[in-house]
Amino acid sequence: MKEAITIKEIARRLKISPSTVSRALQDNPRIGQKTREAVRELAAQLRYAPSQTARNLRSGKTGVFAMVLPEIRENFFSEVVNGVEELAFSHHYTVALYQSHDLFDREQQILSMLARNQVDGVMLSVAKESQQFGHIQDLIDRGIPVVLFDRIPPKIETHQVGCDMEKGAYEATKWLASRGFGRIALLNGPHALVASEDRYRGYIKALLEEKLPVESALVKRVDLTTDDTSQKMTQLLTTANRPDAVLAFNDYVALDAMQVCRKNGLRINEDISFVSFANLPLTAYMDHSPLASVEQHPYQIGRKAVEILLSIVESTPDDQDNGFQRIMLDPELVIRMRQGDSSNDSR
């Protein structure tokens, strides 16, 4: 394998010092014009490429951002990754991707490894199991910039990027009420996720404004698995006065719940209707998709997270603001319903 051309080799061939070559490549005016031209010409002939490792050593940077998320297979997180990679790549940063698989121990091990490897910044969406966050604070205390996105735990003072889920749940519930639905259930996520509490607050606020029933029997918490969602949806269907609409934590939960309804002989968007979160592209190909879904703008979330890290690592200490940035994007309720999809069209 052919060895890479180094500054020392260029210096040897031109019979000048390596430091002169280095300055000439940086177009330092202290080096004569003829020498600079000779160095650049030979470097081009030999296809010299600067060592990124050497650059990193001089700058104290690694050129790597780390991203830790629950599951890359989820469309939401894959779209976040797309946003992160595109902007990071354009600024010559590598993105190291890690999956916690929603396990606290695995997330803790990943962050511990990243602390030792001294990456330039970390973007993190916490695992479903995580209820203690000392491992996150340890990164921050070490001076590693941390941006929390989507799943943002409380009481952690660091940069944050997300979408306003309380507003999203509020608008979705208000929309269902405007369509004439009178018993709206909530299939919510686990208590540990702040996003679940945000959804709950928005849902309750809308019900109170619309003077609709607020009943504990209409609110179910799921662990986001198919089995638990199926069990909780069955409970909703067996209540004395079952709901006529369901607000689901996300499209995956909605699809699992809809399957239960079909097995019980209910017609989707006629006997019972659904609104959810995430706006998965695949629902566009379904005959009976949720009536609407809250778009959370994952691609933009990824870009904003990188923008924050770039603003930190590419600024001088004098330019840096010691405050933490908090960016909350506005959700968008995407209406999928077509004429005739729901018996409530005339309401």
mmCIF file of C-alpha atoms in Angstrom:
data_model
loop_
_atom_site.group_PDB
_atom_site.id
_atom_site.type_symbol
_atom_site.label_atom_id
_atom_site.label_comp_id
_atom_site.label_asym_id
_atom_site.label_seq_id
_atom_site.Cartn_x
_atom_site.Cartn_y
_atom_site.Cartn_z
ATOM 1 C CA MET A 1 0.000 0.000 0.000
ATOM 2 C CA LYS A 2 1.431 3.367 -1.014
ATOM 3 C CA GLU A 3 2.424 5.571 1.932
ATOM 4 C CA ALA A 4 0.725 8.949 2.340
ATOM 5 C CA ILE A 5 2.775 11.974 1.347
ATOM 6 C CA THR A 6 3.816 14.062 4.369
ATOM 7 C CA ILE A 7 5.056 17.590 4.911
ATOM 8 C CA LYS A 8 8.479 16.124 5.665
ATOM 9 C CA GLU A 9 8.638 14.496 2.228
ATOM 10 C CA ILE A 10 7.761 17.782 0.512
ATOM 11 C CA ALA A 11 10.404 19.554 2.605
ATOM 12 C CA ARG A 12 13.028 16.913 1.711
ATOM 13 C CA ARG A 13 12.388 17.253 -2.019
ATOM 14 C CA LEU A 14 12.490 21.064 -1.950
ATOM 15 C CA LYS A 15 15.386 21.119 0.549
ATOM 16 C CA ILE A 16 13.570 23.392 2.984
ATOM 17 C CA SER A 17 12.353 22.881 6.527
ATOM 18 C CA PRO A 18 9.005 21.169 7.353
ATOM 19 C CA SER A 19 7.891 24.295 9.228
ATOM 20 C CA THR A 20 8.423 26.355 6.060
ATOM 21 C CA VAL A 21 6.294 23.892 4.096
ATOM 22 C CA SER A 22 3.562 24.058 6.733
ATOM 23 C CA ARG A 23 3.518 27.872 6.665
ATOM 24 C CA ALA A 24 3.573 27.933 2.865
ATOM 25 C CA LEU A 25 0.553 25.615 2.691
ATOM 26 C CA GLN A 26 -1.246 28.007 5.006
ATOM 27 C CA ASP A 27 -0.287 30.892 2.690
ATOM 28 C CA ASN A 28 1.665 32.589 5.479
ATOM 29 C CA PRO A 29 2.994 35.967 4.171
ATOM 30 C CA ARG A 30 6.241 35.381 6.088
ATOM 31 C CA ILE A 31 7.122 32.820 3.410
ATOM 32 C CA GLY A 32 8.223 34.214 0.016
ATOM 33 C CA GLN A 33 5.832 34.051 -2.902
ATOM 34 C CA LYS A 34 8.121 31.799 -4.986
ATOM 35 C CA THR A 35 8.512 29.330 -2.121
ATOM 36 C CA ARG A 36 4.771 29.242 -1.505
ATOM 37 C CA GLU A 37 4.114 28.567 -5.185
ATOM 38 C CA ALA A 38 6.765 25.821 -5.293
ATOM 39 C CA VAL A 39 5.330 24.122 -2.213
ATOM 40 C CA ARG A 40 1.763 24.249 -3.518
ATOM 41 C CA GLU A 41 2.810 22.971 -6.949
ATOM 42 C CA LEU A 42 4.730 19.986 -5.530
ATOM 43 C CA ALA A 43 1.970 19.247 -3.021
ATOM 44 C CA ALA A 44 -0.528 19.096 -5.885
ATOM 45 C CA GLN A 45 1.748 16.838 -7.960
ATOM 46 C CA LEU A 46 2.241 14.434 -5.066
ATOM 47 C CA ARG A 47 -1.479 14.608 -4.147
ATOM 48 C CA TYR A 48 -0.647 15.690 -0.631
ATOM 49 C CA ALA A 49 -3.633 15.683 1.765
ATOM 50 C CA PRO A 50 -3.352 17.337 5.194
ATOM 51 C CA SER A 51 -3.606 14.950 8.129
ATOM 52 C CA GLN A 52 -6.933 15.415 9.883
ATOM 53 C CA THR A 53 -5.433 13.870 13.007
ATOM 54 C CA ALA A 54 -2.682 16.468 13.061
ATOM 55 C CA ARG A 55 -5.199 19.248 12.549
ATOM 56 C CA ASN A 56 -7.291 17.931 15.418
ATOM 57 C CA LEU A 57 -4.271 17.781 17.707
ATOM 58 C CA ARG A 58 -3.437 21.409 16.941
ATOM 59 C CA SER A 59 -7.011 22.622 17.397
ATOM 60 C CA GLY A 60 -7.891 20.423 20.354
ATOM 61 C CA LYS A 61 -10.927 19.109 18.446
ATOM 62 C CA THR A 62 -11.805 15.606 17.269
ATOM 63 C CA GLY A 63 -14.009 16.534 14.318
ATOM 64 C CA VAL A 64 -16.653 14.120 15.629
ATOM 65 C CA PHE A 65 -20.172 14.673 16.932
ATOM 66 C CA ALA A 66 -21.838 11.752 18.686
ATOM 67 C CA MET A 67 -25.535 11.013 18.419
ATOM 68 C CA VAL A 68 -27.315 8.719 20.892
ATOM 69 C CA LEU A 69 -30.928 7.759 20.219
ATOM 70 C CA PRO A 70 -33.352 4.954 21.144
ATOM 71 C CA GLU A 71 -33.932 3.198 17.793
ATOM 72 C CA ILE A 72 -32.711 4.167 14.325
ATOM 73 C CA ARG A 73 -35.424 1.974 12.764
ATOM 74 C CA GLU A 74 -38.104 4.424 13.910
ATOM 75 C CA ASN A 75 -38.881 6.810 11.071
ATOM 76 C CA PHE A 76 -38.818 9.828 13.381
ATOM 77 C CA PHE A 77 -35.251 9.160 14.521
ATOM 78 C CA SER A 78 -34.013 8.239 11.055
ATOM 79 C CA GLU A 79 -35.258 11.630 9.838
ATOM 80 C CA VAL A 80 -33.452 13.352 12.727
ATOM 81 C CA VAL A 81 -30.275 11.533 11.641
ATOM 82 C CA ASN A 82 -30.754 12.793 8.073
ATOM 83 C CA GLY A 83 -30.915 16.373 9.303
ATOM 84 C CA VAL A 84 -27.885 15.910 11.549
ATOM 85 C CA GLU A 85 -25.680 14.222 8.971
ATOM 86 C CA GLU A 86 -26.387 16.641 6.135
ATOM 87 C CA LEU A 87 -25.418 19.747 8.083
ATOM 88 C CA ALA A 88 -22.540 18.127 9.991
ATOM 89 C CA PHE A 89 -21.051 16.710 6.776
ATOM 90 C CA SER A 90 -21.201 20.099 5.057
ATOM 91 C CA HIS A 91 -19.042 21.443 7.903
ATOM 92 C CA HIS A 92 -16.599 18.502 7.668
ATOM 93 C CA TYR A 93 -17.740 16.798 10.868
ATOM 94 C CA THR A 94 -18.192 13.058 11.260
ATOM 95 C CA VAL A 95 -21.294 11.779 13.077
ATOM 96 C CA ALA A 96 -20.868 8.711 15.299
ATOM 97 C CA LEU A 97 -24.267 7.056 15.794
ATOM 98 C CA TYR A 98 -25.231 4.955 18.827
ATOM 99 C CA GLN A 99 -28.504 3.244 19.773
ATOM 100 C CA SER A 100 -29.589 2.797 23.392
ATOM 101 C CA HIS A 101 -32.465 0.480 22.398
ATOM 102 C CA ASP A 102 -34.373 2.277 25.160
ATOM 103 C CA LEU A 103 -32.155 0.652 27.843
ATOM 104 C CA PHE A 104 -30.815 2.782 30.689
ATOM 105 C CA ASP A 105 -27.677 0.668 31.274
ATOM 106 C CA ARG A 106 -26.744 0.775 27.598
ATOM 107 C CA GLU A 107 -27.269 4.545 27.419
ATOM 108 C CA GLN A 108 -25.113 4.975 30.523
ATOM 109 C CA GLN A 109 -22.313 2.855 29.024
ATOM 110 C CA ILE A 110 -22.389 4.782 25.747
ATOM 111 C CA LEU A 111 -22.123 8.180 27.456
ATOM 112 C CA SER A 112 -19.313 6.913 29.685
ATOM 113 C CA MET A 113 -17.380 5.799 26.588
ATOM 114 C CA LEU A 114 -18.012 9.133 24.862
ATOM 115 C CA ALA A 115 -16.715 10.994 27.917
ATOM 116 C CA ARG A 116 -13.435 9.068 27.655
ATOM 117 C CA ASN A 117 -13.137 9.562 23.896
ATOM 118 C CA GLN A 118 -13.632 13.342 24.115
ATOM 119 C CA VAL A 119 -15.950 13.958 21.185
ATOM 120 C CA ASP A 120 -16.697 17.569 20.205
ATOM 121 C CA GLY A 121 -20.356 17.326 21.188
ATOM 122 C CA VAL A 122 -23.181 14.915 21.980
ATOM 123 C CA MET A 123 -26.787 14.893 20.778
ATOM 124 C CA LEU A 124 -29.008 12.715 22.967
ATOM 125 C CA SER A 125 -32.613 11.522 23.035
ATOM 126 C CA VAL A 126 -32.984 9.638 26.322
ATOM 127 C CA ALA A 127 -33.963 5.994 26.611
ATOM 128 C CA LYS A 128 -37.441 5.024 27.740
ATOM 129 C CA GLU A 129 -35.958 3.308 30.818
ATOM 130 C CA SER A 130 -33.893 6.310 31.914
ATOM 131 C CA GLN A 131 -35.168 7.941 35.087
ATOM 132 C CA GLN A 132 -31.815 8.967 36.564
ATOM 133 C CA PHE A 133 -29.623 11.363 34.647
ATOM 134 C CA GLY A 134 -26.294 11.599 36.451
ATOM 135 C CA HIS A 135 -24.538 10.152 33.399
ATOM 136 C CA ILE A 136 -25.771 13.109 31.344
ATOM 137 C CA GLN A 137 -24.668 15.619 33.964
ATOM 138 C CA ASP A 138 -21.231 13.982 34.040
ATOM 139 C CA LEU A 139 -20.741 14.786 30.343
ATOM 140 C CA ILE A 140 -21.803 18.383 30.906
ATOM 141 C CA ASP A 141 -19.493 18.711 33.925
ATOM 142 C CA ARG A 142 -16.588 17.506 31.773
ATOM 143 C CA GLY A 143 -17.188 20.451 29.431
ATOM 144 C CA ILE A 144 -18.567 18.381 26.567
ATOM 145 C CA PRO A 145 -21.431 20.244 24.844
ATOM 146 C CA VAL A 146 -24.677 18.250 25.123
ATOM 147 C CA VAL A 147 -27.841 18.891 23.114
ATOM 148 C CA LEU A 148 -30.931 17.013 24.292
ATOM 149 C CA PHE A 149 -33.542 16.473 21.579
ATOM 150 C CA ASP A 150 -37.115 15.162 21.449
ATOM 151 C CA ARG A 151 -37.040 13.144 24.680
ATOM 152 C CA ILE A 152 -35.788 15.797 27.063
ATOM 153 C CA PRO A 153 -35.562 14.929 30.777
ATOM 154 C CA PRO A 154 -36.454 17.600 33.354
ATOM 155 C CA LYS A 155 -34.000 19.557 35.479
ATOM 156 C CA ILE A 156 -30.972 19.089 33.202
ATOM 157 C CA GLU A 157 -29.353 22.436 32.442
ATOM 158 C CA THR A 158 -28.099 22.091 28.889
ATOM 159 C CA HIS A 159 -29.062 22.842 25.281
ATOM 160 C CA GLN A 160 -32.439 21.510 24.082
ATOM 161 C CA VAL A 161 -34.213 21.063 20.748
ATOM 162 C CA GLY A 162 -37.708 19.691 20.392
ATOM 163 C CA CYS A 163 -41.240 20.195 19.195
ATOM 164 C CA ASP A 164 -44.020 21.607 21.380
ATOM 165 C CA MET A 165 -45.957 18.419 22.133
ATOM 166 C CA GLU A 166 -48.341 20.097 24.549
ATOM 167 C CA LYS A 167 -49.451 22.416 21.776
ATOM 168 C CA GLY A 168 -49.654 19.492 19.365
ATOM 169 C CA ALA A 169 -51.910 17.469 21.675
ATOM 170 C CA TYR A 170 -54.036 20.523 22.383
ATOM 171 C CA GLU A 171 -54.600 21.272 18.691
ATOM 172 C CA ALA A 172 -55.276 17.615 17.860
ATOM 173 C CA THR A 173 -57.860 17.288 20.636
ATOM 174 C CA LYS A 174 -59.511 20.580 19.710
ATOM 175 C CA TRP A 175 -59.721 19.419 16.087
ATOM 176 C CA LEU A 176 -61.426 16.176 17.101
ATOM 177 C CA ALA A 177 -63.884 18.132 19.245
ATOM 178 C CA SER A 178 -64.616 20.432 16.295
ATOM 179 C CA ARG A 179 -65.487 17.342 14.264
ATOM 180 C CA GLY A 180 -68.136 16.426 16.818
ATOM 181 C CA PHE A 181 -66.367 13.678 18.727
ATOM 182 C CA GLY A 182 -67.569 13.696 22.330
ATOM 183 C CA ARG A 183 -65.600 10.916 24.057
ATOM 184 C CA ILE A 184 -61.926 11.311 23.207
ATOM 185 C CA ALA A 185 -59.489 8.841 24.762
ATOM 186 C CA LEU A 186 -55.728 9.219 25.124
ATOM 187 C CA LEU A 187 -53.320 6.335 24.520
ATOM 188 C CA ASN A 188 -50.303 8.003 26.073
ATOM 189 C CA GLY A 189 -46.665 6.992 26.531
ATOM 190 C CA PRO A 190 -44.820 6.060 29.748
ATOM 191 C CA HIS A 191 -44.748 8.421 32.752
ATOM 192 C CA ALA A 192 -40.944 8.600 32.498
ATOM 193 C CA LEU A 193 -41.069 10.457 29.177
ATOM 194 C CA VAL A 194 -41.549 14.206 29.463
ATOM 195 C CA ALA A 195 -43.212 14.073 26.041
ATOM 196 C CA SER A 196 -45.984 11.957 27.590
ATOM 197 C CA GLU A 197 -46.708 14.573 30.225
ATOM 198 C CA ASP A 198 -46.690 17.301 27.573
ATOM 199 C CA ARG A 199 -49.285 15.402 25.570
ATOM 200 C CA TYR A 200 -51.424 14.848 28.651
ATOM 201 C CA ARG A 201 -51.458 18.545 29.563
ATOM 202 C CA GLY A 202 -52.459 19.591 26.052
ATOM 203 C CA TYR A 203 -55.175 16.931 25.902
ATOM 204 C CA ILE A 204 -56.698 17.911 29.267
ATOM 205 C CA LYS A 205 -56.568 21.626 28.458
ATOM 206 C CA ALA A 206 -58.497 21.086 25.219
ATOM 207 C CA LEU A 207 -61.116 18.854 26.881
ATOM 208 C CA LEU A 208 -61.776 21.444 29.591
ATOM 209 C CA GLU A 209 -62.133 24.239 27.022
ATOM 210 C CA GLU A 210 -64.546 22.131 24.976
ATOM 211 C CA LYS A 211 -66.444 21.032 28.119
ATOM 212 C CA LEU A 212 -65.908 17.386 27.220
ATOM 213 C CA PRO A 213 -65.665 14.598 29.821
ATOM 214 C CA VAL A 214 -62.334 14.254 31.621
ATOM 215 C CA GLU A 215 -62.303 10.645 32.804
ATOM 216 C CA SER A 216 -59.414 8.562 34.093
ATOM 217 C CA ALA A 217 -60.931 5.556 32.296
ATOM 218 C CA LEU A 218 -60.289 7.301 28.975
ATOM 219 C CA VAL A 219 -56.550 7.753 29.625
ATOM 220 C CA LYS A 220 -54.237 4.768 29.248
ATOM 221 C CA ARG A 221 -50.450 4.612 29.535
ATOM 222 C CA VAL A 222 -48.616 2.248 27.210
ATOM 223 C CA ASP A 223 -44.980 1.163 27.231
ATOM 224 C CA LEU A 224 -44.932 1.625 23.428
ATOM 225 C CA THR A 225 -44.892 -2.127 22.722
ATOM 226 C CA THR A 226 -47.517 -3.800 20.544
ATOM 227 C CA ASP A 227 -48.646 -6.137 23.330
ATOM 228 C CA ASP A 228 -49.202 -3.393 25.889
ATOM 229 C CA THR A 229 -50.929 -1.135 23.366
ATOM 230 C CA SER A 230 -53.253 -3.998 22.390
ATOM 231 C CA GLN A 231 -54.083 -4.647 26.030
ATOM 232 C CA LYS A 232 -54.816 -0.982 26.807
ATOM 233 C CA MET A 233 -56.893 -0.502 23.650
ATOM 234 C CA THR A 234 -58.952 -3.573 24.591
ATOM 235 C CA GLN A 235 -59.592 -1.980 27.990
ATOM 236 C CA LEU A 236 -60.849 1.181 26.286
ATOM 237 C CA LEU A 237 -63.226 -0.834 24.113
ATOM 238 C CA THR A 238 -64.682 -2.673 27.089
ATOM 239 C CA THR A 239 -65.529 0.417 29.127
ATOM 240 C CA ALA A 240 -69.216 1.044 29.774
ATOM 241 C CA ASN A 241 -69.250 3.924 27.287
ATOM 242 C CA ARG A 242 -66.379 3.387 24.866
ATOM 243 C CA PRO A 243 -64.634 6.339 23.165
ATOM 244 C CA ASP A 244 -65.563 7.465 19.677
ATOM 245 C CA ALA A 245 -62.052 8.852 19.044
ATOM 246 C CA VAL A 246 -58.537 8.165 20.292
ATOM 247 C CA LEU A 247 -55.488 10.439 20.443
ATOM 248 C CA ALA A 248 -52.467 8.106 20.238
ATOM 249 C CA PHE A 249 -48.904 8.780 21.408
ATOM 250 C CA ASN A 250 -47.590 8.201 17.884
ATOM 251 C CA ASP A 251 -48.521 6.554 14.594
ATOM 252 C CA TYR A 252 -47.057 3.201 15.675
ATOM 253 C CA VAL A 253 -49.304 3.139 18.750
ATOM 254 C CA ALA A 254 -52.267 4.207 16.618
ATOM 255 C CA LEU A 255 -51.666 1.406 14.086
ATOM 256 C CA ASP A 256 -51.448 -1.232 16.826
ATOM 257 C CA ALA A 257 -54.632 0.113 18.453
ATOM 258 C CA MET A 258 -56.471 0.209 15.131
ATOM 259 C CA GLN A 259 -55.661 -3.463 14.591
ATOM 260 C CA VAL A 260 -57.385 -4.283 17.895
ATOM 261 C CA CYS A 261 -60.454 -2.326 16.800
ATOM 262 C CA ARG A 262 -60.644 -4.240 13.518
ATOM 263 C CA LYS A 263 -60.429 -7.561 15.367
ATOM 264 C CA ASN A 264 -63.394 -6.405 17.444
ATOM 265 C CA GLY A 265 -65.442 -5.672 14.338
ATOM 266 C CA LEU A 266 -65.158 -1.884 14.456
ATOM 267 C CA ARG A 267 -64.774 0.177 11.282
ATOM 268 C CA ILE A 268 -61.870 2.617 11.439
ATOM 269 C CA ASN A 269 -62.918 6.270 10.967
ATOM 270 C CA GLU A 270 -66.575 5.241 11.133
ATOM 271 C CA ASP A 271 -67.181 3.443 14.425
ATOM 272 C CA ILE A 272 -64.029 4.824 16.026
ATOM 273 C CA SER A 273 -61.451 7.341 14.772
ATOM 274 C CA PHE A 274 -57.813 8.098 15.486
ATOM 275 C CA VAL A 275 -55.446 11.065 15.547
ATOM 276 C CA SER A 276 -51.772 10.547 16.343
ATOM 277 C CA PHE A 277 -48.249 11.986 16.282
ATOM 278 C CA ALA A 278 -45.228 11.590 13.939
ATOM 279 C CA ASN A 279 -46.922 11.809 10.507
ATOM 280 C CA LEU A 280 -45.312 8.615 9.189
ATOM 281 C CA PRO A 281 -45.064 8.562 5.357
ATOM 282 C CA LEU A 282 -46.336 4.970 5.201
ATOM 283 C CA THR A 283 -49.802 6.024 6.394
ATOM 284 C CA ALA A 284 -50.348 7.748 3.046
ATOM 285 C CA TYR A 285 -50.644 4.274 1.492
ATOM 286 C CA MET A 286 -53.274 3.013 3.938
ATOM 287 C CA ASP A 287 -56.951 2.770 3.082
ATOM 288 C CA HIS A 288 -57.865 3.895 6.600
ATOM 289 C CA SER A 289 -55.074 5.874 8.208
ATOM 290 C CA PRO A 290 -55.487 8.078 11.299
ATOM 291 C CA LEU A 291 -57.617 11.098 10.417
ATOM 292 C CA ALA A 292 -54.734 13.423 11.257
ATOM 293 C CA SER A 293 -51.235 13.315 12.695
ATOM 294 C CA VAL A 294 -49.051 15.882 14.405
ATOM 295 C CA GLU A 295 -45.922 16.629 12.361
ATOM 296 C CA GLN A 296 -42.959 16.986 14.754
ATOM 297 C CA HIS A 297 -40.379 18.159 12.163
ATOM 298 C CA PRO A 298 -37.609 15.619 12.939
ATOM 299 C CA TYR A 299 -35.355 16.715 10.074
ATOM 300 C CA GLN A 300 -35.389 20.311 11.340
ATOM 301 C CA ILE A 301 -34.775 19.098 14.897
ATOM 302 C CA GLY A 302 -31.610 17.340 13.701
ATOM 303 C CA ARG A 303 -30.341 20.422 11.877
ATOM 304 C CA LYS A 304 -31.029 22.681 14.851
ATOM 305 C CA ALA A 305 -29.112 20.336 17.151
ATOM 306 C CA VAL A 306 -26.064 20.500 14.872
ATOM 307 C CA GLU A 307 -26.379 24.278 14.529
ATOM 308 C CA ILE A 308 -26.099 24.584 18.314
ATOM 309 C CA LEU A 309 -22.984 22.387 18.453
ATOM 310 C CA LEU A 310 -21.363 24.240 15.557
ATOM 311 C CA SER A 311 -22.026 27.587 17.232
ATOM 312 C CA ILE A 312 -20.129 26.277 20.276
ATOM 313 C CA VAL A 313 -17.144 24.458 18.758
ATOM 314 C CA GLU A 314 -16.458 26.947 15.973
ATOM 315 C CA SER A 315 -16.471 30.034 18.178
ATOM 316 C CA THR A 316 -13.683 31.450 20.322
ATOM 317 C CA PRO A 317 -14.015 31.408 24.119
ATOM 318 C CA ASP A 318 -14.591 35.177 24.077
ATOM 319 C CA ASP A 319 -17.492 34.793 21.636
ATOM 320 C CA GLN A 320 -19.258 31.979 23.484
ATOM 321 C CA ASP A 321 -22.450 32.672 25.388
ATOM 322 C CA ASN A 322 -22.545 30.821 28.703
ATOM 323 C CA GLY A 323 -26.320 30.448 28.450
ATOM 324 C CA PHE A 324 -28.072 27.346 27.122
ATOM 325 C CA GLN A 325 -30.148 27.423 23.967
ATOM 326 C CA ARG A 326 -33.690 26.037 24.049
ATOM 327 C CA ILE A 327 -35.435 25.648 20.693
ATOM 328 C CA MET A 328 -39.031 24.429 20.525
ATOM 329 C CA LEU A 329 -40.471 24.075 17.030
ATOM 330 C CA ASP A 330 -44.173 24.572 16.380
ATOM 331 C CA PRO A 331 -46.046 21.357 15.554
ATOM 332 C CA GLU A 332 -48.288 21.064 12.508
ATOM 333 C CA LEU A 333 -51.532 19.095 12.516
ATOM 334 C CA VAL A 334 -51.551 17.295 9.148
ATOM 335 C CA ILE A 335 -55.112 16.410 8.138
ATOM 336 C CA ARG A 336 -55.204 13.133 6.209
ATOM 337 C CA MET A 337 -58.979 12.622 6.175
ATOM 338 C CA ARG A 338 -60.623 12.405 2.765
ATOM 339 C CA GLN A 339 -64.315 13.016 2.081
ATOM 340 C CA GLY A 340 -66.260 9.957 3.221
ATOM 341 C CA ASP A 341 -63.508 8.639 5.504
ATOM 342 C CA SER A 342 -65.522 9.381 8.623
ATOM 343 C CA SER A 343 -69.186 9.312 9.537
ATOM 344 C CA ASN A 344 -68.520 12.560 11.396
ATOM 345 C CA ASP A 345 -67.903 14.536 8.179
ATOM 346 C CA SER A 346 -71.179 16.417 8.555
ATOM 347 C CA ARG A 347 -70.524 17.511 12.110
#
